[in-house]
Short mmCIF file of C-alpha atoms and ligand atoms in Angstrom, two decimals:
data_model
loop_
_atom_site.label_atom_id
_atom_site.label_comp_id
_atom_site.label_asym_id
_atom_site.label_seq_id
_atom_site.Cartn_x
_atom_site.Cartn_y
_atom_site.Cartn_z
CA UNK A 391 109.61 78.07 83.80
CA UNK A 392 110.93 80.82 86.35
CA UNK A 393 109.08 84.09 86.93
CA UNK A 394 110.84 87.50 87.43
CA UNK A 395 110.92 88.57 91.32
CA UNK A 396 112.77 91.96 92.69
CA UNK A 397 113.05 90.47 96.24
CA UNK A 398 111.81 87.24 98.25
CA UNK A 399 112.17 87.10 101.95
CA UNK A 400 111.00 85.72 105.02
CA UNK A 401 109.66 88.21 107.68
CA UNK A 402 106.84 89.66 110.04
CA UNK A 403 104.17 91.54 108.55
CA UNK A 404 105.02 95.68 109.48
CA UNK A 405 101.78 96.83 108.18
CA UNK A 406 98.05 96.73 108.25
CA UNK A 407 95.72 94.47 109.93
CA UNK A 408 97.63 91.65 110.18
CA UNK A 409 100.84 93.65 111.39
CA UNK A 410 102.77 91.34 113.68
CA UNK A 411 102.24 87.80 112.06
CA UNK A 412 105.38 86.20 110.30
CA UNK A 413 105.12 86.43 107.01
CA UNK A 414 106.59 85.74 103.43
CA UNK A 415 107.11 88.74 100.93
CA UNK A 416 107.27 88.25 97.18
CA UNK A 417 108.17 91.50 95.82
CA UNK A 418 107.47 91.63 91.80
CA UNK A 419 108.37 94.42 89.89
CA UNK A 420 106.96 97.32 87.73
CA UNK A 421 104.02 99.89 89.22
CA UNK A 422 102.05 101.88 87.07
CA UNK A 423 102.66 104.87 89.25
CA UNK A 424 105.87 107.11 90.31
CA UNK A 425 105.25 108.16 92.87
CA UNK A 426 106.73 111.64 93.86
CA UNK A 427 108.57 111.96 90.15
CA UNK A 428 107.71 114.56 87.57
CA UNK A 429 108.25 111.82 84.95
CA UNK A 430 108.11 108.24 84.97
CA UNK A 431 112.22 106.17 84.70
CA UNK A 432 113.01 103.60 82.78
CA UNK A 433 113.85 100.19 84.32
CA UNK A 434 117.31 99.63 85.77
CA UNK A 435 119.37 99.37 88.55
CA UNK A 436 119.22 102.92 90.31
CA UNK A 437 120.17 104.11 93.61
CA UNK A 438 117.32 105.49 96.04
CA UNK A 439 119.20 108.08 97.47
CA UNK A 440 119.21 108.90 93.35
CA UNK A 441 115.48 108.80 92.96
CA UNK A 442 114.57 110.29 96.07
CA UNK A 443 116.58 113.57 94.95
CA UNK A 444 114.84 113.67 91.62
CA UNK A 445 111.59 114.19 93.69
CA UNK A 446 108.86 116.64 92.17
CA UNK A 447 108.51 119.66 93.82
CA UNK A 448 104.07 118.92 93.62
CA UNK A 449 105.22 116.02 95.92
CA UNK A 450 105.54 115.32 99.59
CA UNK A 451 107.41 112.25 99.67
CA UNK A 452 109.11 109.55 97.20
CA UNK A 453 108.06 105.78 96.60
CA UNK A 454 110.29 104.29 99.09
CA UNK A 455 110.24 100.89 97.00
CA UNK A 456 111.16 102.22 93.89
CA UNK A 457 114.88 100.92 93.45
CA UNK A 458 113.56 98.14 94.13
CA UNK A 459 110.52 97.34 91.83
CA UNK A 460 112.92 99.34 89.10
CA UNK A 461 115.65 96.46 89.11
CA UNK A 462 116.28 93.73 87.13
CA UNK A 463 115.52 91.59 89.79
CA UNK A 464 116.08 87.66 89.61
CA UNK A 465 114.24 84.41 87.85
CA UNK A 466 113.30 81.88 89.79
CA UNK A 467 111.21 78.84 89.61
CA UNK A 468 108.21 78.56 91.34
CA UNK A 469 108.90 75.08 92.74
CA UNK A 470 111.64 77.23 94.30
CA UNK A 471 109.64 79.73 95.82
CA UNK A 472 107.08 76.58 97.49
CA UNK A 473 110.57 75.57 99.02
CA UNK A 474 111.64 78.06 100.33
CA UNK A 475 108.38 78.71 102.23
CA UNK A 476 108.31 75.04 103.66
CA UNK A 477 111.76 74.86 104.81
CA UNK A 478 111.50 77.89 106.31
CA UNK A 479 108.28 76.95 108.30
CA UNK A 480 105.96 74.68 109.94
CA UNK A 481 103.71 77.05 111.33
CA UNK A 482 101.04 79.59 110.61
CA UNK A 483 102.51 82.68 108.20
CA UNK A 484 101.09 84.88 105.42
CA UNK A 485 102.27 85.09 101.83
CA UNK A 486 102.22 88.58 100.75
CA UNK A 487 102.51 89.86 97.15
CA UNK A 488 103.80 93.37 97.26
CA UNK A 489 105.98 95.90 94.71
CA UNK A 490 105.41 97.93 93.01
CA UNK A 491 101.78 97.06 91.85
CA UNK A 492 101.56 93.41 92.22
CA UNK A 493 98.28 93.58 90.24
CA UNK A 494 100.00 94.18 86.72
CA UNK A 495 102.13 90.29 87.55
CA UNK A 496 98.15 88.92 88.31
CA UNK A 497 99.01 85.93 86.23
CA UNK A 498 102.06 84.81 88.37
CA UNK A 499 100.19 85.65 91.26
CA UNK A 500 97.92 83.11 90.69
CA UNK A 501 100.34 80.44 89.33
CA UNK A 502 102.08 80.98 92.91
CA UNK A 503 98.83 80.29 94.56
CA UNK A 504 98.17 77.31 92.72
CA UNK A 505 101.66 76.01 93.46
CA UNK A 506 101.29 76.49 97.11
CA UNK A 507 97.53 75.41 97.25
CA UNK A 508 98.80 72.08 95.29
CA UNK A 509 102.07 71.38 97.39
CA UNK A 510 99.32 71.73 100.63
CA UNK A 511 101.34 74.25 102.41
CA UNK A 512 98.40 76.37 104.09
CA UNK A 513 99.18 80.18 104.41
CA UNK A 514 97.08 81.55 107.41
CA UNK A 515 96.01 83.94 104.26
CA UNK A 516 97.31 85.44 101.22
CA UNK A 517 97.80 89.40 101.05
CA UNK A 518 98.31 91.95 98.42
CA UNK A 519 99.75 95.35 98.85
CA UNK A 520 98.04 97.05 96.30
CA UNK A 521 97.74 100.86 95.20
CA UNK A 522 94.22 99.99 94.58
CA UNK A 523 93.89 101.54 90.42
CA UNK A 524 93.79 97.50 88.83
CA UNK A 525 91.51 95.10 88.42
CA UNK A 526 91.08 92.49 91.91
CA UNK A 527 91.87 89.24 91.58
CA UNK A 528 88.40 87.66 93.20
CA UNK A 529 89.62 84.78 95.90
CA UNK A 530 88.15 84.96 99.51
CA UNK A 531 91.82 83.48 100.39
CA UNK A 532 93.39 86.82 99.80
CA UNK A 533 93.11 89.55 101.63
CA UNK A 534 93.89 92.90 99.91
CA UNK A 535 95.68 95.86 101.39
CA UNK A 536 94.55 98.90 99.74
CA UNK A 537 96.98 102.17 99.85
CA UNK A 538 95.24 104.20 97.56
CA UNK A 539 97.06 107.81 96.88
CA UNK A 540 96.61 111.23 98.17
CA UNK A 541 97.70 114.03 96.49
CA UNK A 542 100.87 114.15 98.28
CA UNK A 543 101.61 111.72 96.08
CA UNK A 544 102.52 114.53 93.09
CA UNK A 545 99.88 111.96 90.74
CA UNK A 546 97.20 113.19 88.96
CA UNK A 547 94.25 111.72 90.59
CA UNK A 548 93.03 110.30 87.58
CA UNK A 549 95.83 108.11 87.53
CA UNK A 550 95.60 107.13 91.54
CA UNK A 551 91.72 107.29 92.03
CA UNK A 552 89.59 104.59 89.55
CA UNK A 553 85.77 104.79 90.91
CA UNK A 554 85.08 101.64 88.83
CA UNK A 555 88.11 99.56 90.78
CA UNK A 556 87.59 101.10 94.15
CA UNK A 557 83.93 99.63 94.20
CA UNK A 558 84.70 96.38 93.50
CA UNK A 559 87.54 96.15 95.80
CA UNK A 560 84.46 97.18 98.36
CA UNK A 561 82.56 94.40 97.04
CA UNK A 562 85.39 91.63 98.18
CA UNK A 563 85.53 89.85 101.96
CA UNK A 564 88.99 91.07 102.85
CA UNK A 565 89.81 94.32 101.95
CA UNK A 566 92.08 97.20 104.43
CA UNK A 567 92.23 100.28 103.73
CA UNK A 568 95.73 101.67 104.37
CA UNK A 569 96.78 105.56 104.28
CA UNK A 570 100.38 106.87 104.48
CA UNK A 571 99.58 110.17 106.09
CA UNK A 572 102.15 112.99 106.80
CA UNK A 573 100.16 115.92 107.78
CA UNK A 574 96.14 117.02 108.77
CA UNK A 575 95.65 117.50 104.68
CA UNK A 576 96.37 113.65 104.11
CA UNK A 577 93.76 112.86 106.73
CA UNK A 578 91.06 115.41 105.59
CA UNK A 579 91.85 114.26 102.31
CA UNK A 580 91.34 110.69 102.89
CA UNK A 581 88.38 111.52 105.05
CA UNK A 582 86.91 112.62 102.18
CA UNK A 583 87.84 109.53 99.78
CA UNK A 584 86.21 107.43 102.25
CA UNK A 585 83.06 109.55 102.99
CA UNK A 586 82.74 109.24 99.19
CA UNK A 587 82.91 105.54 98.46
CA UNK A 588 81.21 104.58 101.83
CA UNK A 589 84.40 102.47 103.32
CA UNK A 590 83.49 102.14 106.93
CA UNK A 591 86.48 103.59 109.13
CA UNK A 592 86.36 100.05 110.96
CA UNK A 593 88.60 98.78 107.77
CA UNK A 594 91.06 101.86 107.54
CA UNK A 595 94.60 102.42 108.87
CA UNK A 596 96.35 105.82 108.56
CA UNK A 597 100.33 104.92 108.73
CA UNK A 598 102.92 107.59 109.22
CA UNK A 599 105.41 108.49 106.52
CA UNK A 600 108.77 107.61 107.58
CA UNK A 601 111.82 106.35 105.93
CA UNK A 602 113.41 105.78 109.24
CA UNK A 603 113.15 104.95 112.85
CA UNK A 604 113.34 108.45 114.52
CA UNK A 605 110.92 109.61 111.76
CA UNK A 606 108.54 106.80 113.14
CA UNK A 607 108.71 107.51 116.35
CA UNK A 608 108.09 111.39 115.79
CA UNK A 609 105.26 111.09 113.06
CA UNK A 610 103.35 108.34 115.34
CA UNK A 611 102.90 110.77 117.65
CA UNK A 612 100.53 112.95 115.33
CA UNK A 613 99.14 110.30 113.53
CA UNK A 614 97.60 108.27 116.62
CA UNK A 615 95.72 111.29 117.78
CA UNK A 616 94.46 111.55 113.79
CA UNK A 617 93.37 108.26 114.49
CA UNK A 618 91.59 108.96 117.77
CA UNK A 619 89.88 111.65 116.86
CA UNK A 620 88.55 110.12 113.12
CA UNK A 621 88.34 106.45 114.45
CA UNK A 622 90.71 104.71 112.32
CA UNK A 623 92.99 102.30 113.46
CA UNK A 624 96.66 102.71 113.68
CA UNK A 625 99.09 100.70 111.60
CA UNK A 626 102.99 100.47 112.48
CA UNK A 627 105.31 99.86 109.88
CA UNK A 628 107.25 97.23 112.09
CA UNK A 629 109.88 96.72 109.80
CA UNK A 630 111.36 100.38 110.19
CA UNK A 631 110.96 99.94 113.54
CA UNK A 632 112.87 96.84 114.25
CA UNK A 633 115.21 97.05 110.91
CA UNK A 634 115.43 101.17 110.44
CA UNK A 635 116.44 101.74 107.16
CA UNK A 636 117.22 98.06 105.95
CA UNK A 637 115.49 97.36 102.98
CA UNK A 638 113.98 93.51 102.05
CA UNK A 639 113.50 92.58 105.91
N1 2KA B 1773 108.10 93.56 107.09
C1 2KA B 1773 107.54 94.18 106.05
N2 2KA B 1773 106.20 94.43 106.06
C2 2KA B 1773 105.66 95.02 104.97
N3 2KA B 1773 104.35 95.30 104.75
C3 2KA B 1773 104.23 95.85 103.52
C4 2KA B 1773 105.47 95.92 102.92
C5 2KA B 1773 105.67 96.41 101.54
O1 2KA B 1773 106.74 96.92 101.22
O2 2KA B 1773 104.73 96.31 100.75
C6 2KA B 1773 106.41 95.40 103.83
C7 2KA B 1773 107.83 95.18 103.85
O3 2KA B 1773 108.60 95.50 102.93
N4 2KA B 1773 108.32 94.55 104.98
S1 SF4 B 1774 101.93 103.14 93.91
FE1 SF4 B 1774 103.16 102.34 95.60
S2 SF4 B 1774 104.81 101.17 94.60
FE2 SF4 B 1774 103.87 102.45 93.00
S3 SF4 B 1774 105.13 104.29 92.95
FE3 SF4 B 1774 103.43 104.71 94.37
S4 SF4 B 1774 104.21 104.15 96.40
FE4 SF4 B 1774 105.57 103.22 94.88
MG1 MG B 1775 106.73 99.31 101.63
#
């Protein structure tokens, strides 16, 4: 029985704290967020230049994934998946479940897991990209990446801030806080969010917004002395800086 993917693909981690270690990316679709838009679209296969023009004017920036998690996308078998990550390597890689929200597929999730645990291939450590508003899947082998959303975001922050969920993301072994941060407001915001649920600054990264490599460059520049002076860590996004504006890399 296949399960429904938007994108699989051999890379290096961009982001976060393991940023730099080769990893595999198993992009499902469907968030429960839209990021930047007024009103929510309907699945399909859309441009992004599209969706980024149909961008609400309470936002600062679009989901930059959303074409993607929005498509069709492709079945494939899991025993498909396993083989693709063994021929592909012999050493030590992540497996990283991304979107979208990968939390809403949390049943495939797991069925991948137990395929990979069962075949003995042994990820250095799972990782899910996750906006941080569902329900953890409890497993000291994964390692959650948690971008939860500022108001820059154009959501209502009932919809990107769940007290309950936060918590028990706090109560897990692995959990990163990421922050996509284009301006002082995102950091004074997110300041705040983590003054108010206690998350020690050692676990947060603030990330520049950029959809391209220039963008990267300039915004780092602002961001890293955000960073200095809060005592977060800084978090690339490798894959615009090696690939630009290439998408699934
Ligand atoms: N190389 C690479 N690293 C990433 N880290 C998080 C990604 C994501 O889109 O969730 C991502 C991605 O799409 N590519
Ligand atoms: S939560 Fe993440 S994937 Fe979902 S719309 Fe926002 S940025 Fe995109
Ligand atoms: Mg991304």
């Amino acid at each position: 029985m296949g399960i429904r993917l938007v994108d699989l693909f051999y890379s290096i981690q961009g982001e976060g704290r393991y940023a730099g270690k080769p990893a595999f990316f198993i992009r499902f679709p469907e968030c429960n967020l839209f990021c930047g838009l007024e009103k929510p679209l309907k699945p399909g296969n859309y441009d992004q230049e599209y969706i980024n023009n149909l961008k609400s004017v309470n936002a600062g920036w679009v989901c930059d994934t959303m074409a993607q998690w929005l498509s069709n996308g492709f079945e494939i078998d899991i025993n498909d998946i396993v083989d693709y990550i063994s021929r592909l390597s012999s050493g030590s890689y992540n497996i990283v479940f991304t979107g979208g929200e990968p939390l809403i597929n949390r049943s495939n999730i797991l069925k991948i897991i137990d395929a990979v645990n069962s075949k003995n291939l042994k990820p250095y450590i799972y990782e899910i990209e996750t906006n941080g508003t569902m329900e953890p899947i409890e497993d000291d082998s994964i390692s959650y990446n948690i971008s939860l959303k500022l108001s820059g975001s154009g959501m209502k922050r009932s919809k990107r801030i769940n007290s309950n969920i936060i918590r028990k993301f706090l109560l897990l072994k692995n959990t990163w806080w990421k922050f996509v941060i284009s301006n002082r407001n995102d950091a004074m915001e997110a300041i705040e969010i983590m003054d108010e649920y206690g998350i020690k600054r050692d676990s947060v990264y603030f990330m520049p917004a950029a959809f391209s490599r220039d963008e990267l460059v300039k915004n780092s520049v602002e961001v890293i002395e955000m960073c200095k002076e809060f005592g977060v860590n800084y978090s690339p996004r490798l894959q615009i800086f090696i690939y630009d504006k290439y998408v699934g890399v």
